[in-house]
Every structure is written in structure tokens, then in C-alpha cells.
Tab-separated table of C-alpha atoms in Angstrom:
chain	number	residue	atom	x	y	z
A	112	MET	CA	15.352	-8.186	-15.922
A	113	ASN	CA	14.967	-7.632	-12.198
A	114	GLN	CA	11.374	-7.108	-11.103
A	115	LEU	CA	9.744	-6.869	-7.701
A	116	PRO	CA	7.645	-9.874	-6.609
A	117	THR	CA	4.094	-10.249	-7.834
A	118	GLY	CA	1.251	-10.453	-5.342
A	119	LEU	CA	0.075	-8.535	-2.302
A	120	TRP	CA	1.815	-5.339	-1.182
A	121	PRO	CA	0.019	-3.852	1.868
A	122	VAL	CA	0.295	-0.093	2.366
A	123	MET	CA	1.389	-0.063	5.976
A	124	LEU	CA	-0.145	1.690	8.942
A	125	THR	CA	1.915	3.455	11.606
A	126	PRO	CA	1.037	2.463	15.187
A	127	PHE	CA	1.315	5.225	17.791
A	128	LYS	CA	1.580	5.110	21.572
A	129	ASP	CA	-0.881	6.820	23.911
A	130	ASP	CA	1.179	10.019	23.691
A	131	ASN	CA	1.114	9.773	19.860
A	132	SER	CA	4.816	8.964	19.604
A	133	ILE	CA	5.920	6.158	17.264
A	134	ASP	CA	5.215	2.691	18.640
A	135	ILE	CA	8.278	0.695	17.572
A	136	ASP	CA	7.008	-2.586	19.026
A	137	GLY	CA	3.706	-1.984	17.271
A	138	ILE	CA	5.494	-1.543	13.935
A	139	LYS	CA	7.406	-4.786	14.486
A	140	ASN	CA	4.211	-6.690	15.342
A	141	LEU	CA	2.395	-5.184	12.379
A	142	THR	CA	5.232	-6.145	10.027
A	143	GLU	CA	5.171	-9.719	11.325
A	144	PHE	CA	1.402	-9.776	10.865
A	145	TYR	CA	1.561	-8.730	7.213
A	146	ILE	CA	4.257	-11.298	6.442
A	147	ALA	CA	2.470	-14.105	8.278
A	148	ALA	CA	-0.730	-13.213	6.410
A	149	GLY	CA	0.973	-13.747	3.047
A	150	ALA	CA	2.285	-10.327	1.973
A	151	ASP	CA	4.756	-10.534	-0.898
A	152	GLY	CA	6.173	-7.058	-0.246
A	153	LEU	CA	5.568	-4.087	2.054
A	154	PHE	CA	5.028	-0.415	1.298
A	155	ALA	CA	6.161	1.494	4.399
A	156	ASN	CA	6.003	5.257	4.894
A	157	CYS	CA	3.035	5.821	2.603
A	158	LEU	CA	-0.236	7.738	2.954
A	159	SER	CA	-1.723	4.954	5.097
A	160	SER	CA	1.325	5.387	7.342
A	161	GLU	CA	0.278	9.024	7.925
A	162	MET	CA	3.537	9.985	6.246
A	163	PHE	CA	2.646	13.685	5.983
A	164	GLN	CA	2.149	13.787	9.758
A	165	LEU	CA	5.650	12.379	10.404
A	166	THR	CA	8.957	14.216	10.568
A	167	ASP	CA	11.825	13.129	8.313
A	168	GLU	CA	13.443	11.460	11.318
A	169	GLU	CA	10.246	9.540	12.053
A	170	ARG	CA	9.868	8.523	8.408
A	171	LEU	CA	13.363	7.075	8.491
A	172	LEU	CA	12.727	5.400	11.854
A	173	VAL	CA	9.511	3.756	10.612
A	174	THR	CA	11.210	2.531	7.436
A	175	LYS	CA	14.315	1.310	9.274
A	176	THR	CA	12.156	-0.678	11.708
A	177	VAL	CA	10.143	-2.328	8.938
A	178	VAL	CA	13.258	-3.215	6.911
A	179	ALA	CA	15.015	-4.673	9.949
A	180	THR	CA	11.947	-6.653	11.023
A	181	ALA	CA	11.269	-8.011	7.527
A	182	ASN	CA	14.964	-9.013	7.403
A	183	THR	CA	14.917	-9.789	3.651
A	184	ARG	CA	11.922	-12.161	3.945
A	185	VAL	CA	9.988	-9.731	1.747
A	186	PRO	CA	11.191	-6.539	0.023
A	187	VAL	CA	10.257	-3.189	1.532
A	188	ILE	CA	9.685	0.047	-0.369
A	189	ALA	CA	9.051	3.507	1.087
A	190	THR	CA	8.123	7.004	-0.061
A	191	GLY	CA	11.102	9.304	-0.522
A	192	SER	CA	9.676	12.557	-1.920
A	193	PHE	CA	8.203	15.200	0.372
A	194	SER	CA	9.260	18.381	-1.345
A	195	ALA	CA	9.015	20.154	-4.675
A	196	GLU	CA	12.725	20.818	-4.272
A	197	ILE	CA	14.434	18.061	-6.252
A	198	ASN	CA	17.671	18.372	-4.258
A	199	THR	CA	15.770	17.803	-1.016
A	200	SER	CA	13.952	14.734	-2.351
A	201	ALA	CA	17.164	13.294	-3.801
A	202	SER	CA	18.907	13.631	-0.451
A	203	PHE	CA	16.080	11.871	1.390
A	204	ILE	CA	15.897	9.108	-1.223
A	205	LYS	CA	19.588	8.383	-0.623
A	206	GLN	CA	18.973	8.145	3.125
A	207	LEU	CA	16.102	5.719	2.559
A	208	TYR	CA	18.146	3.552	0.235
A	209	ASP	CA	20.923	3.335	2.817
A	210	LEU	CA	18.374	1.716	5.156
A	211	GLY	CA	17.921	-1.202	2.744
A	212	VAL	CA	14.708	-0.452	0.858
A	213	ALA	CA	14.209	-2.272	-2.435
A	214	ALA	CA	13.011	0.972	-4.030
A	215	ALA	CA	12.436	4.574	-3.019
A	216	VAL	CA	8.992	5.681	-4.148
A	217	ILE	CA	8.282	9.104	-5.626
A	218	SER	CA	4.868	10.594	-4.952
A	219	THR	CA	3.754	11.927	-8.325
A	220	SER	CA	2.108	14.980	-6.715
A	221	GLN	CA	5.372	16.213	-5.190
A	222	PRO	CA	7.741	17.263	-8.040
A	223	CYS	CA	5.173	19.507	-9.753
A	224	ASN	CA	2.097	21.490	-8.846
A	225	GLU	CA	-1.284	20.974	-10.501
A	226	LEU	CA	-0.645	23.584	-13.196
A	227	GLU	CA	2.651	22.158	-14.444
A	228	THR	CA	2.591	20.033	-17.588
A	229	ASP	CA	3.681	16.461	-18.219
A	230	GLU	CA	6.781	17.808	-19.948
A	231	GLU	CA	7.718	19.777	-16.844
A	232	PHE	CA	7.055	16.681	-14.748
A	233	LYS	CA	9.380	14.648	-16.978
A	234	MET	CA	12.114	17.284	-16.737
A	235	LYS	CA	11.977	17.228	-12.954
A	236	MET	CA	11.902	13.434	-12.857
A	237	GLU	CA	14.956	13.348	-15.109
A	238	ASN	CA	16.726	15.707	-12.716
A	239	LEU	CA	15.759	13.502	-9.781
A	240	MET	CA	17.042	10.399	-11.557
A	241	ASP	CA	20.330	12.158	-12.331
A	242	GLN	CA	20.782	13.064	-8.665
A	243	THR	CA	20.043	9.594	-7.289
A	244	GLY	CA	22.559	7.481	-9.209
A	245	ASN	CA	21.325	3.932	-9.761
A	246	ILE	CA	18.925	3.789	-6.818
A	247	PRO	CA	15.807	1.754	-7.734
A	248	LEU	CA	12.718	3.937	-7.796
A	249	GLY	CA	8.959	3.628	-7.711
A	250	LEU	CA	5.918	5.802	-8.386
A	251	TYR	CA	2.866	6.465	-6.255
A	252	GLU	CA	-0.187	8.340	-7.563
A	253	CYS	CA	-0.803	9.718	-4.092
A	254	PRO	CA	-4.038	11.719	-3.776
A	255	VAL	CA	-2.440	14.195	-1.344
A	256	PRO	CA	-1.856	17.132	-1.747
A	257	TYR	CA	-3.512	16.451	-5.114
A	258	LYS	CA	-3.698	13.440	-7.404
A	259	ARG	CA	-1.431	13.514	-10.465
A	260	LEU	CA	-2.160	10.499	-12.624
A	261	VAL	CA	0.738	9.454	-14.823
A	262	SER	CA	-0.118	9.061	-18.501
A	263	SER	CA	0.770	5.788	-20.214
A	264	GLU	CA	3.189	7.717	-22.446
A	265	THR	CA	5.034	9.255	-19.497
A	266	LEU	CA	5.028	5.932	-17.664
A	267	LYS	CA	6.565	4.245	-20.709
A	268	TRP	CA	9.285	6.896	-20.810
A	269	LEU	CA	10.067	6.376	-17.122
A	270	ALA	CA	9.984	2.578	-17.424
A	271	GLU	CA	12.430	2.615	-20.324
A	272	SER	CA	14.995	4.337	-18.097
A	273	GLY	CA	15.383	0.997	-16.294
A	274	ARG	CA	15.185	2.757	-12.921
A	275	PHE	CA	11.555	2.117	-12.000
A	276	TYR	CA	10.188	-1.069	-10.427
A	277	TYR	CA	6.899	-0.215	-8.714
A	278	HIS	CA	3.926	1.889	-9.750
A	279	LYS	CA	1.004	2.202	-7.347
A	280	ASP	CA	-1.895	3.013	-9.632
A	281	THR	CA	-4.840	4.951	-8.211
A	282	SER	CA	-6.636	5.804	-11.454
A	283	CYS	CA	-9.426	3.328	-10.599
A	284	ILE	CA	-10.187	3.072	-14.334
A	285	LEU	CA	-9.586	-0.300	-15.933
A	286	ASP	CA	-8.968	1.049	-19.444
A	287	CYS	CA	-6.258	3.394	-18.089
A	288	ILE	CA	-4.655	0.566	-16.138
A	289	LYS	CA	-4.704	-1.621	-19.254
A	290	GLU	CA	-2.887	1.092	-21.229
A	291	LYS	CA	-0.265	1.422	-18.511
A	292	ILE	CA	0.302	-2.336	-18.348
A	293	LYS	CA	0.895	-2.375	-22.087
A	294	ALA	CA	3.170	0.683	-21.875
A	295	VAL	CA	5.568	-0.954	-19.377
A	296	GLU	CA	5.603	-4.381	-20.997
A	297	GLY	CA	9.117	-5.814	-21.173
A	298	THR	CA	10.525	-3.441	-18.517
A	299	ASN	CA	11.334	-3.715	-14.810
A	300	LEU	CA	8.309	-1.609	-13.892
A	301	GLY	CA	5.283	-3.422	-12.494
A	302	ILE	CA	1.768	-2.040	-12.021
A	303	TYR	CA	0.343	-2.543	-8.524
A	304	ASN	CA	-3.327	-1.611	-8.338
A	305	ALA	CA	-4.740	0.178	-5.287
A	306	HIS	CA	-8.363	-0.246	-6.413
A	307	VAL	CA	-10.238	-3.339	-5.202
A	308	PRO	CA	-13.147	-3.216	-7.728
A	309	THR	CA	-10.717	-3.381	-10.686
A	310	GLY	CA	-8.119	-5.476	-8.867
A	311	VAL	CA	-8.773	-8.975	-10.167
A	312	GLU	CA	-9.346	-7.874	-13.751
A	313	SER	CA	-6.158	-5.796	-13.703
A	314	ILE	CA	-4.143	-8.820	-12.538
A	315	ARG	CA	-5.595	-10.865	-15.384
A	316	LEU	CA	-4.541	-8.100	-17.781
A	317	GLY	CA	-0.968	-8.193	-16.512
A	318	ALA	CA	-0.728	-6.053	-13.380
A	319	ARG	CA	1.871	-7.478	-11.010
A	320	GLY	CA	-0.032	-7.052	-7.779
A	321	LEU	CA	-2.428	-5.260	-5.474
A	322	SER	CA	-1.787	-2.515	-2.909
A	323	PRO	CA	-5.246	-1.768	-1.449
A	324	ILE	CA	-5.868	-0.181	1.952
A	325	ALA	CA	-8.199	-3.100	2.748
A	326	ALA	CA	-5.120	-5.320	2.979
A	327	ASN	CA	-4.463	-3.649	6.328
A	328	LEU	CA	-7.615	-5.146	7.808
A	329	TYR	CA	-7.810	-8.636	6.314
A	330	PRO	CA	-4.692	-9.363	4.242
A	331	GLU	CA	-5.356	-13.098	4.457
A	332	LEU	CA	-8.346	-12.723	2.122
A	333	PHE	CA	-6.326	-10.900	-0.527
A	334	SER	CA	-3.454	-13.353	-0.223
A	335	TYR	CA	-5.875	-16.242	-0.794
A	336	LEU	CA	-7.489	-14.404	-3.712
A	337	LEU	CA	-4.195	-13.809	-5.510
A	338	LYS	CA	-2.694	-17.212	-4.856
A	339	ASN	CA	-5.788	-19.028	-6.127
A	340	LEU	CA	-6.825	-16.663	-8.911
A	341	ASN	CA	-5.917	-19.088	-11.688
A	342	ASP	CA	-7.006	-22.272	-9.965
A	343	THR	CA	-9.678	-23.642	-12.303
A	344	GLY	CA	-11.239	-25.605	-9.476
A	345	LYS	CA	-11.813	-22.551	-7.310
A	346	GLN	CA	-13.268	-20.005	-9.725
A	347	GLN	CA	-16.693	-19.941	-8.076
A	348	GLU	CA	-15.120	-19.289	-4.682
A	349	ILE	CA	-12.798	-16.634	-6.132
A	350	GLU	CA	-15.679	-14.813	-7.804
A	351	HIS	CA	-17.677	-14.849	-4.573
A	352	LEU	CA	-14.712	-13.630	-2.524
A	353	ASN	CA	-13.954	-10.862	-5.007
A	354	ASN	CA	-17.566	-9.662	-4.961
A	355	VAL	CA	-17.661	-9.544	-1.165
A	356	LEU	CA	-14.308	-7.749	-0.974
A	357	ASP	CA	-15.714	-5.159	-3.366
A	358	ILE	CA	-18.722	-4.558	-1.101
A	359	MET	CA	-16.604	-4.442	2.068
A	360	ASP	CA	-14.303	-1.900	0.449
A	361	THR	CA	-17.101	0.673	0.252
A	362	ILE	CA	-17.324	0.713	4.061
A	363	ILE	CA	-13.753	0.709	5.328
A	364	HIS	CA	-12.708	3.984	3.680
A	365	HIS	CA	-14.765	6.022	6.140
A	366	ASN	CA	-12.445	7.470	8.822
A	367	TYR	CA	-9.482	5.490	7.541
A	368	PRO	CA	-6.849	4.768	8.904
A	369	PHE	CA	-8.616	4.939	12.287
A	370	THR	CA	-11.024	2.211	11.176
A	371	ALA	CA	-8.152	-0.053	10.138
A	372	LYS	CA	-6.449	0.322	13.520
A	373	LEU	CA	-9.741	-0.278	15.313
A	374	PHE	CA	-10.368	-3.384	13.211
A	375	LEU	CA	-6.901	-4.785	13.979
A	376	GLN	CA	-7.299	-3.957	17.651
A	377	ASN	CA	-10.578	-5.866	17.649
A	378	ARG	CA	-8.759	-8.760	15.996
A	379	GLY	CA	-6.391	-8.776	18.973
A	380	LEU	CA	-3.322	-6.953	17.695
A	381	GLY	CA	-1.762	-4.926	20.491
A	382	ILE	CA	-1.850	-1.443	18.968
A	383	THR	CA	-3.775	1.690	19.902
A	384	ARG	CA	-6.333	3.414	17.700
A	385	ASN	CA	-4.293	6.597	17.908
A	386	GLY	CA	-3.319	8.564	14.856
A	387	ARG	CA	-2.266	12.044	13.832
A	388	ILE	CA	-4.875	12.549	11.119
A	389	PRO	CA	-8.017	14.312	12.409
A	390	ARG	CA	-11.085	12.122	12.093
A	391	LEU	CA	-14.828	12.547	12.102
A	392	ALA	CA	-16.989	11.287	14.946
A	393	MET	CA	-18.075	7.674	14.562
A	394	SER	CA	-21.780	6.947	15.035
A	395	THR	CA	-23.198	3.731	16.447
A	396	HIS	CA	-24.189	2.865	12.895
A	397	ASP	CA	-20.574	3.299	11.759
A	398	TYR	CA	-19.310	0.954	14.458
A	399	ASN	CA	-22.030	-1.568	13.627
A	400	LYS	CA	-20.969	-1.604	9.973
A	401	LEU	CA	-17.382	-2.291	11.002
A	402	ASP	CA	-18.612	-5.130	13.223
A	403	ALA	CA	-20.486	-6.521	10.222
A	404	ILE	CA	-17.241	-6.456	8.216
A	405	MET	CA	-15.562	-8.443	10.995
A	406	ARG	CA	-18.318	-11.064	10.924
A	407	GLU	CA	-18.103	-11.303	7.133
A	408	PHE	CA	-14.313	-11.651	7.323
A	409	ARG	CA	-14.534	-14.521	9.785
A	410	GLN	CA	-17.342	-16.215	7.858
A	411	LEU	CA	-15.436	-16.015	4.569
A	412	SER	CA	-12.318	-17.387	6.238
A	413	GLU	CA	-14.286	-20.322	7.595
A	414	GLU	CA	-16.112	-21.017	4.326
A	415	LEU	CA	-12.920	-20.942	2.254
A	416	GLU	CA	-10.789	-22.643	4.933
A	417	ILE	CA	-8.371	-19.723	5.078
A	418	ASP	CA	-5.963	-19.732	8.018
A	419	ILE	CA	-6.307	-16.358	9.690
A	420	ILE	CA	-3.749	-14.846	12.020
A	421	GLN	CA	-4.531	-15.164	15.711
A	422	PHE	CA	-3.033	-12.795	18.276
A	423	LYS	CA	-2.181	-13.977	21.770
A	424	HIS	CA	-0.296	-11.731	24.185
A	425	LYS	CA	0.715	-9.627	21.163
A	426	GLU	CA	2.434	-12.619	19.588
A	427	ILE	CA	1.362	-13.861	16.185
A	428	THR	CA	0.288	-17.462	15.684
A	429	LEU	CA	-1.698	-19.361	13.103
């Protein structure tokens, strides 16, 4: 059995320059930041990366930069499906795999529209598998253009093919996640939960890791949480940290990914706040809440003696 690592898998941002072109140096610095903060794997070219606002060439450039910067220290996966045309997705998946990704991820909302059944979804997935040889694959219940949740029965069928290694679950329902964990038991496929409120419990039920957007802002906290989850001497601290992360998560979704870039900029990372996704105006109250998250992050880090990444002249140090 060959599974992807357990632990923290941040869903990566894409830094842009002032003219909104791809910031290659920013991607390199961001990749180093995630790894230094304790990431066990990286999900490049995902919704947090503004993947639908990128061209195919830019998607490949972003992924290539992350893979080269990670340089096998952690595995990198990336989304490979941007069309309902299976031939088109298969071709792009092959290009991604040639860049060195550990798995090419299929957005579950791409092969079929909202009206197509699970059986039609399975038929198209089978076609896609046939056209992509032995390339390792993943699944992403992306909410754009609509959210198609994969049933535990369909997930079991896909897992038993031996081709799937990563499933980013966005159901946000613990009972559903539990069913999926049971369905893929004994296969290569691991469940990676995007939902912070059910995160810890899902890990204890057998999920292999977390892929929350909050890991873009303060990955050190999630790394500490996962690495110390079973430490009997730290259960009080873990419970407190998990509760605070849950509360913080309710705030950071507003105007994301702008808020994540702003937060990292305020931490000292040399990236702009620019993005290609239109955002709402931020009120003074909104900025104050983000400042409160920063204070809570630093206080938690101090209380739990967590080494947080410091940025100096765009270089990363502990």
C-alpha cells in the first residue's frame, strides 16, 4: 500500500504582482513558509489558488514552481480538471503529472453537471481513469461551480480502483465523513478534511489529515495540533487550541483569500494583497476582527510555546 503522508496539507494561495501577473518569487517564499511551518504535503492550484482565474499555462507554471521549490521535501498535488470534456481533463492531468505532482486532483463538480446522476459520474470517472494510465489521482469536493459531494458508495468504488490517494472532503458533516473513512479502509485513498469544526474528531475516526483554508494564515497552530493530538499530557492544551481555532475559523472566511494574503503580509511575508477574485469592501470592523485574530494567534503561540515563522527581508527564519 502506498499512501500519501498524514497530517497538514495547506490549500495554497497564489501571490500576484502589482500588475496581477504571477509572482514566482512569492510562490517560492510561500512554499518555503508552509514547509517550515510543518506542512506534510501541499495542495497547489486549488480554489484558494484562484485556479479558475488562471490560464492553463499559469496553472502549470504555479504547480511547476511549487514542485521545484518543495524539491521532494513534501509531496505536492494539484487540480487537473477544468472541463466537462474528459479528453481535455485527461490531457491536462498528463501535463501536471509530468511536472512531478504526487497526484492529479479531480474536482468532483467538473465531470458532470448538477442534474447528472452518480452512475453518470462514475461512467465519466471510469473514462478519465482509462485515459490517464496509472497516474495517481485525487478528489476535491470543490464548491465551485457547484458542490458535488461524493457518496460513500461511490468513494468506495473509486478507492478500490487503486488509483486514488487523496480526497478533500467538504461535506462538513461528521457522520458523512465517518462513512467515507470506513468506505476507503484498507485502500490507498485517504480522507483529508477541509472543515475545522469537525477536524479533530475526523482525525480520531481515521481521517489522514486536514486541508483547511485557515492553514494559510497560521499553519503552525494546525501543525502543533496534529502532532500533539494523541499526547496524553497535552489534552487540555489541545482542547483549548481546537476550540479557539474553531472560533477563529468563523472570521477568516469573509473576503477570503484576500484576508489570508493580508494576514500573511501583516506577518511580514513579502507578498501583495492582490488577487483576481472580486471582493467586497472591508469595513473598519472587519479589519479589527482580523487584527484580533493576529493577537490570538500570537498569544496562543506564546502560551503553547509554538515556534512561529518570522520573516526578515522576505527570508524565512525561526
